[in-house]
Coordinates of C-alpha atoms and ligand atoms in Angstrom, one line a residue:
N48 CA 0.0 0.0 0.0
N49 CA 1.0 3.6 -0.6
H50 CA 1.6 5.8 2.3
L51 CA 2.2 9.6 2.5
V52 CA 4.2 11.1 5.2
I53 CA 4.0 14.8 5.8
M54 CA 6.7 16.4 7.9
A55 CA 5.3 19.4 9.6
G56 CA 7.3 20.1 12.7
G57 CA 9.7 22.8 11.6
V58 CA 9.6 26.5 12.9
G59 CA 10.2 28.4 9.7
S60 CA 12.3 31.0 11.4
R61 CA 13.3 32.8 8.2
F62 CA 9.7 33.8 7.6
W63 CA 9.3 35.7 10.8
P64 CA 7.2 37.5 12.0
M65 CA 4.5 35.9 9.9
S66 CA 5.8 32.5 10.9
T67 CA 6.4 32.1 14.6
T68 CA 7.2 29.2 16.9
E69 CA 3.6 29.1 18.1
N70 CA 2.2 29.1 14.5
P71 CA 4.9 28.2 11.9
K72 CA 4.5 28.8 8.3
Q73 CA 3.2 25.4 7.2
F74 CA 0.0 26.2 9.1
I75 CA -0.4 29.6 7.5
D76 CA -2.1 30.7 4.2
V77 CA 1.2 32.1 3.1
L78 CA 0.0 32.6 -0.5
G79 CA -3.2 34.2 0.4
V80 CA -5.3 31.5 -1.5
G81 CA -7.5 30.5 1.4
K82 CA -5.5 27.3 2.2
T83 CA -2.5 26.8 4.4
L84 CA 0.7 25.2 3.1
L85 CA -0.2 22.0 5.0
Q86 CA -3.6 21.8 3.4
L87 CA -2.1 22.5 -0.1
T88 CA 0.4 19.7 0.5
V89 CA -2.3 17.1 1.2
E90 CA -4.3 18.3 -1.8
R91 CA -1.3 18.1 -4.1
F92 CA -1.3 14.3 -3.8
G93 CA -5.0 14.0 -4.9
N94 CA -6.1 10.4 -4.5
L95 CA -2.7 8.8 -4.8
V96 CA -2.9 7.7 -1.2
K97 CA -5.9 6.6 0.9
P98 CA -6.8 8.9 3.7
E99 CA -6.1 6.3 6.3
N100 CA -2.5 6.0 4.9
I101 CA -1.6 9.8 5.3
W102 CA 0.6 10.6 8.2
V103 CA 1.5 13.9 9.7
V104 CA 4.5 14.1 12.0
T105 CA 4.8 17.2 14.0
N106 CA 5.7 18.6 17.4
Q107 CA 3.1 17.9 20.1
S108 CA 2.5 21.6 20.5
Y109 CA 0.9 21.7 16.9
Q110 CA -1.3 18.7 17.3
E111 CA -4.4 20.7 17.7
I112 CA -3.6 23.0 14.8
V113 CA -3.1 19.9 12.5
K114 CA -6.4 18.4 13.7
K115 CA -8.2 21.6 12.9
Q116 CA -6.7 22.1 9.5
L117 CA -7.1 18.4 8.4
P118 CA -10.4 17.4 10.0
D119 CA -10.8 14.2 7.9
M120 CA -7.6 12.7 9.1
P121 CA -7.8 9.9 11.6
A122 CA -6.4 11.2 15.0
G123 CA -4.1 8.3 15.2
N124 CA -2.3 9.3 12.1
I125 CA -0.9 12.5 13.6
L126 CA 2.3 11.5 15.2
C127 CA 3.6 13.9 18.0
E128 CA 7.2 14.5 18.9
P129 CA 7.9 15.7 22.4
C130 CA 10.8 17.8 21.3
R131 CA 12.6 19.1 18.2
R132 CA 15.1 16.7 16.8
N133 CA 15.0 17.6 13.0
T134 CA 13.9 15.3 10.3
A135 CA 15.9 12.1 10.8
P136 CA 14.2 11.1 14.0
C137 CA 10.9 12.2 12.5
I138 CA 11.4 9.8 9.6
A139 CA 12.7 7.0 11.7
Y140 CA 9.7 7.2 14.0
V141 CA 7.1 7.2 11.3
S142 CA 8.8 4.5 9.2
W143 CA 8.7 2.0 12.2
R144 CA 5.1 3.1 12.9
I145 CA 4.0 2.4 9.4
K146 CA 6.0 -0.9 9.3
S147 CA 4.1 -2.1 12.4
K148 CA 0.9 -1.7 10.5
D149 CA 1.9 -2.5 6.9
P150 CA 5.2 -4.3 6.5
K151 CA 5.2 -3.9 2.7
A152 CA 4.4 -0.2 2.7
N153 CA 5.6 2.0 -0.1
I154 CA 6.2 5.6 1.2
I155 CA 6.5 9.2 -0.1
V156 CA 7.9 11.6 2.4
T157 CA 7.2 15.3 1.8
P158 CA 8.0 18.6 3.5
S159 CA 5.0 20.9 4.1
D160 CA 6.6 24.2 3.1
H161 CA 6.7 23.9 -0.7
I162 CA 4.7 24.9 -3.7
V163 CA 4.1 23.0 -6.8
T164 CA 2.4 24.7 -9.8
D165 CA 1.9 21.7 -12.1
K166 CA 0.0 19.2 -10.0
A167 CA -0.6 16.8 -12.9
E168 CA 3.0 16.4 -13.7
F169 CA 3.8 16.2 -10.1
Q170 CA 1.5 13.3 -9.6
R171 CA 2.8 11.6 -12.8
V172 CA 6.3 11.7 -11.4
I173 CA 5.3 10.5 -8.0
K174 CA 3.5 7.5 -9.6
E175 CA 6.6 6.6 -11.7
C176 CA 8.8 6.7 -8.6
M177 CA 6.5 4.7 -6.5
Q178 CA 6.3 2.0 -9.1
F179 CA 10.1 1.9 -9.1
T180 CA 10.4 1.7 -5.3
S181 CA 7.7 -1.1 -5.1
E182 CA 10.1 -3.1 -7.3
T183 CA 13.6 -2.1 -5.9
D184 CA 15.3 -1.3 -2.7
A185 CA 16.1 2.2 -3.9
I186 CA 16.0 5.6 -2.1
V187 CA 14.5 7.9 -4.7
T188 CA 14.9 11.7 -4.6
L189 CA 13.4 14.3 -6.9
G190 CA 16.0 16.5 -8.7
M191 CA 15.2 20.1 -9.5
K192 CA 17.2 22.0 -12.0
P193 CA 19.2 24.7 -10.1
N194 CA 19.2 28.3 -11.3
R195 CA 21.2 29.9 -8.6
P196 CA 24.0 28.8 -6.2
E197 CA 21.6 28.4 -3.3
T198 CA 23.3 27.2 -0.1
G199 CA 20.1 26.3 1.7
Y200 CA 19.5 23.2 -0.4
G201 CA 20.9 19.7 -0.8
Y202 CA 22.7 19.0 -4.1
I203 CA 22.4 15.7 -6.0
Q204 CA 25.1 14.5 -8.4
A205 CA 23.5 12.3 -11.0
D206 CA 25.1 9.8 -13.2
L207 CA 23.3 10.7 -16.3
S208 CA 25.1 8.1 -18.4
T209 CA 23.2 5.3 -16.6
S210 CA 19.5 5.5 -16.4
S211 CA 18.1 2.7 -14.4
L212 CA 17.1 -0.3 -16.5
R213 CA 13.5 -0.3 -15.1
N214 CA 12.8 3.4 -15.7
K215 CA 14.4 5.8 -18.2
E216 CA 13.6 8.8 -16.1
I217 CA 15.5 7.6 -13.0
F218 CA 19.2 7.8 -12.6
R219 CA 21.8 6.6 -10.2
V220 CA 23.2 9.2 -7.7
D221 CA 27.0 9.5 -7.4
S222 CA 27.0 11.8 -4.3
F223 CA 24.6 13.8 -2.2
R224 CA 25.8 17.0 -0.5
E225 CA 23.6 18.8 1.9
K226 CA 23.9 22.6 2.1
P227 CA 27.3 23.2 0.5
N228 CA 29.1 26.5 0.9
L229 CA 28.8 29.2 -1.7
E230 CA 32.0 28.3 -3.7
T231 CA 31.0 24.6 -3.8
A232 CA 27.4 25.5 -4.9
Q233 CA 28.8 27.7 -7.6
E234 CA 31.0 24.9 -9.0
Y235 CA 28.0 22.5 -8.9
I236 CA 25.6 24.7 -10.9
K237 CA 28.1 24.9 -13.7
K238 CA 27.6 21.3 -14.4
N239 CA 24.4 19.9 -15.9
Y240 CA 24.4 16.8 -13.8
Y241 CA 23.8 18.5 -10.4
F242 CA 20.3 18.9 -9.1
W243 CA 18.6 20.4 -6.1
N244 CA 17.2 18.0 -3.7
A245 CA 13.4 18.8 -3.6
G246 CA 13.3 17.2 -0.1
I247 CA 10.8 14.7 -1.2
F248 CA 11.8 11.1 -0.8
I249 CA 10.3 7.9 -2.2
W250 CA 11.2 4.4 -0.8
N251 CA 9.7 1.2 0.5
V252 CA 9.5 0.8 4.2
N253 CA 12.1 -1.9 4.4
T254 CA 14.6 0.2 2.4
I255 CA 14.5 3.1 4.8
V256 CA 14.4 1.0 7.9
N257 CA 17.5 -0.9 6.7
A258 CA 19.2 2.4 5.9
F259 CA 18.6 3.6 9.5
R260 CA 19.9 0.2 10.8
I261 CA 23.1 0.7 8.9
Y262 CA 23.8 4.5 9.2
Q263 CA 21.9 5.5 12.4
P264 CA 21.9 2.3 14.5
S265 CA 21.2 4.0 17.8
M266 CA 18.0 5.7 16.4
A267 CA 17.0 2.4 14.7
K268 CA 17.3 0.6 18.0
I269 CA 15.0 3.0 19.7
F270 CA 12.1 2.8 17.3
E271 CA 12.6 -0.9 16.6
S272 CA 12.2 -1.6 20.4
L273 CA 8.8 0.1 20.3
L274 CA 7.4 -2.3 17.6
P275 CA 5.1 -4.1 20.1
I276 CA 3.4 -0.9 21.4
Y277 CA 2.8 1.1 18.2
G278 CA -0.8 1.9 17.9
T279 CA -1.5 1.2 21.6
D280 CA -2.2 3.5 24.5
K281 CA 1.4 3.2 25.5
E282 CA 2.8 4.7 22.2
Q283 CA 2.9 8.3 23.2
E284 CA 4.2 7.7 26.7
E285 CA 7.2 5.6 25.3
I286 CA 7.9 8.1 22.5
N287 CA 8.0 10.9 25.1
R288 CA 10.5 8.9 27.1
L289 CA 12.8 7.8 24.3
F290 CA 12.5 10.3 21.5
P291 CA 14.6 12.9 23.4
E292 CA 17.5 10.5 23.2
C293 CA 17.7 10.7 19.4
E294 CA 20.5 12.8 17.9
N295 CA 19.3 16.2 16.5
I296 CA 20.0 15.7 12.8
S297 CA 18.3 16.1 9.4
V298 CA 17.7 13.0 7.2
D299 CA 19.9 14.6 4.6
Y300 CA 23.0 14.4 6.8
A301 CA 22.0 11.3 8.6
I302 CA 21.1 9.1 5.7
M303 CA 21.3 10.8 2.3
E304 CA 24.9 11.8 2.5
K305 CA 25.9 8.3 3.5
A306 CA 23.6 5.8 1.8
E307 CA 24.7 4.1 -1.5
E308 CA 21.6 3.0 -3.3
I309 CA 20.3 6.5 -4.1
F310 CA 18.5 7.4 -7.3
V311 CA 17.2 10.6 -8.7
C312 CA 14.3 11.5 -10.9
P313 CA 15.1 14.9 -12.5
S314 CA 11.8 16.6 -12.8
D315 CA 10.1 19.9 -13.5
F316 CA 6.7 20.5 -12.0
G317 CA 7.0 24.2 -10.9
W318 CA 8.7 23.4 -7.6
S319 CA 9.6 26.0 -5.1
D320 CA 10.6 25.9 -1.5
L321 CA 8.9 28.8 0.3
G322 CA 11.9 29.2 2.6
T323 CA 12.3 33.0 2.8
W324 CA 10.4 36.3 2.0
G325 CA 12.5 36.5 -1.2
S326 CA 11.3 33.1 -2.5
L327 CA 7.7 34.2 -1.7
H328 CA 8.2 37.4 -3.6
E329 CA 9.7 35.5 -6.5
Q330 CA 6.8 33.1 -6.6
S331 CA 3.9 35.5 -6.3
K332 CA 2.1 37.5 -8.8
K333 CA 3.6 41.0 -8.9
D334 CA 2.1 44.3 -9.8
L335 CA 3.6 46.5 -12.5
Y336 CA 6.3 47.7 -10.1
G337 CA 7.3 44.3 -8.9
N338 CA 5.5 44.6 -5.7
V339 CA 3.7 41.7 -3.9
S340 CA 1.0 42.6 -1.3
I341 CA -0.8 40.0 0.7
G342 CA -3.3 41.5 3.2
P343 CA -6.8 43.0 3.2
D344 CA -5.9 46.6 2.5
V345 CA -2.4 47.4 1.3
N346 CA -1.6 50.5 -0.7
L347 CA 1.8 50.8 -2.3
I348 CA 2.8 54.3 -3.7
E349 CA 5.9 55.0 -5.7
S350 CA 7.3 51.8 -4.3
H351 CA 9.1 49.0 -6.1
N352 CA 10.0 45.3 -5.6
C353 CA 8.5 45.2 -2.1
I354 CA 6.8 42.3 -0.4
V355 CA 4.1 43.4 2.1
H356 CA 2.3 40.8 4.3
T357 CA -0.3 41.7 6.9
M358 CA -2.3 39.3 9.0
Q359 CA -4.6 41.8 10.6
E360 CA -7.5 43.9 9.3
K361 CA -5.6 47.1 9.0
K362 CA -5.1 49.8 6.4
V363 CA -1.4 49.9 5.2
V364 CA 0.0 52.7 3.1
I365 CA 3.6 52.6 2.0
Q366 CA 5.3 55.3 -0.1
G367 CA 8.7 55.4 -1.7
L368 CA 10.1 52.1 -0.5
D369 CA 12.4 50.0 -2.7
G370 CA 13.3 46.4 -2.3
Y371 CA 11.8 45.9 1.2
I372 CA 9.9 43.3 3.3
V373 CA 7.1 44.8 5.4
A374 CA 5.6 42.1 7.5
E375 CA 3.2 42.5 10.5
N376 CA 1.8 39.9 12.8
N377 CA 0.0 40.7 16.2
D378 CA 2.4 42.7 18.2
T379 CA 5.4 42.6 15.8
L380 CA 6.3 44.7 12.8
L381 CA 9.3 43.9 10.6
I382 CA 10.7 46.3 8.0
C383 CA 13.8 44.7 6.4
K384 CA 15.7 45.0 3.1
L385 CA 15.0 42.0 1.0
S386 CA 18.7 41.7 0.3
E387 CA 19.3 41.2 4.0
E388 CA 16.7 38.6 4.6
Q389 CA 19.0 35.9 5.8
R390 CA 19.4 37.9 9.0
I391 CA 15.8 37.5 9.9
K392 CA 16.5 34.3 11.7
Q393 CA 18.6 36.3 14.1
F394 CA 16.0 39.1 14.5
S395 CA 13.4 36.5 15.4
G396 CA 15.6 35.2 18.3
N397 CA 15.0 31.8 16.8
N398 CA 18.3 30.5 15.4
Ligands
GDD652 N1 8.1 16.5 12.3 C1 9.1 17.3 12.2 N2 10.1 17.4 13.1 N3 9.2 18.0 11.0 C2 10.3 18.8 10.8 C3 11.3 19.0 11.8 C4 11.1 18.2 13.1 O1 11.9 18.4 14.0 N4 12.2 19.9 11.3 C5 11.8 20.3 10.1 N5 10.6 19.6 9.8 C6 9.8 19.8 8.6 C7 9.7 21.2 8.2 O2 8.5 21.6 8.7 C8 9.7 21.0 6.6 O3 8.4 20.7 6.1 C9 10.5 19.8 6.4 O4 10.6 19.1 7.6 C10 12.0 20.2 5.9 O5 12.7 20.9 6.9 P1 13.4 22.2 6.6 O6 13.9 22.7 7.9 O7 12.6 23.1 5.9 O8 14.6 21.7 5.7 P2 15.4 22.6 4.7 O9 14.5 23.4 3.8 O10 16.5 23.3 5.5 O11 16.2 21.5 3.8 C11 15.5 20.3 3.2 O12 14.7 20.8 2.1 C12 15.4 21.3 1.1 C13 14.4 21.7 -0.1 O13 13.4 22.5 0.4 C14 16.6 19.3 2.8 O14 16.0 18.1 2.4 C15 17.3 19.9 1.6 O15 18.3 18.9 1.1 C16 16.5 20.3 0.5 O16 17.2 20.8 -0.7
MG653 MG1 12.5 24.0 3.9

């Protein structure tokens, strides 16, 4: 059976003050379309996965928000982490949880902070990859064509000379490098065989569980030991007790940089990571002067290339501003040069 895992426990600190620790960006209608990023994530998969096989892994403090935003989801499919340990423990936990219920599961793991503009192509690619992982012990990544030396992504070096025998769109990966420095990223993007990691992974449950056993044995031991109690009343209690023992590490460093049987499906479905204000500005519809305004009553006068986001019913007038972020939320107002947006993490006090 196909399962979908949505990772929704990050804090989105580069999107402050819209995104806060109490209400991070995945639970916000960032695009102003009437749906939050989490809701758009579920919708993107259409009916590829049965509702009872959709899992959301999040911090326990967001459990109620998830329930409210996804009312059709069985409550038992929201897995709650007692503390932040990044994505490797998140994936380990849900993988063993799924294994306890469906030992032959085929799994897609997705972040909850992305946008995809071509949903049909997205679903076609996912189906191809799922077909592949149902037949092989492969870790499959989706490769996006890079257009700038972004240091916030993982880079995949594909061996384009050897498409897999089973699928002409899927290639072997020579190496995976998470968040390289700028010089390295600049070198990578000169070559046509480097791709950005979209952060979406496809594998069957045994492949990922075995990868954890090999590359993260102590994490594997913890979640393996809980096999008898998954789905029982004791699960949360035991998770609360043992989860904090996991190393704080992302799956990209913990598994992807180390594993050997990695494949990539280079694809193009209008993917974008909504990581920063700049990426939202880039992705959104702009007025004639390059401004993006999201909010009930925003008036920009003689201003260019700004992004304005308000969460309250409030009249906002801005005159003569070039290249700025203006973002407001409850008791916080941020006015920051777009070009300095990487510093927002520090301003938020959440780094
Ligand atoms: N449950 C849970 N617990 N989810 C988490 C946690 C956690 O502790 N930390 C992060 N997440 C969720 C986030 O909410 C997000 O949806 C997803 O996991 C990815 O985490 P990010 O923190 O946004 O990762 P990133 O953007 O720095 O890097 C990843 O994505 C890039 C593409 O967007 C990596 O996979 C990169 O290689 C990749 O290029
Ligand atoms: Mg991200």
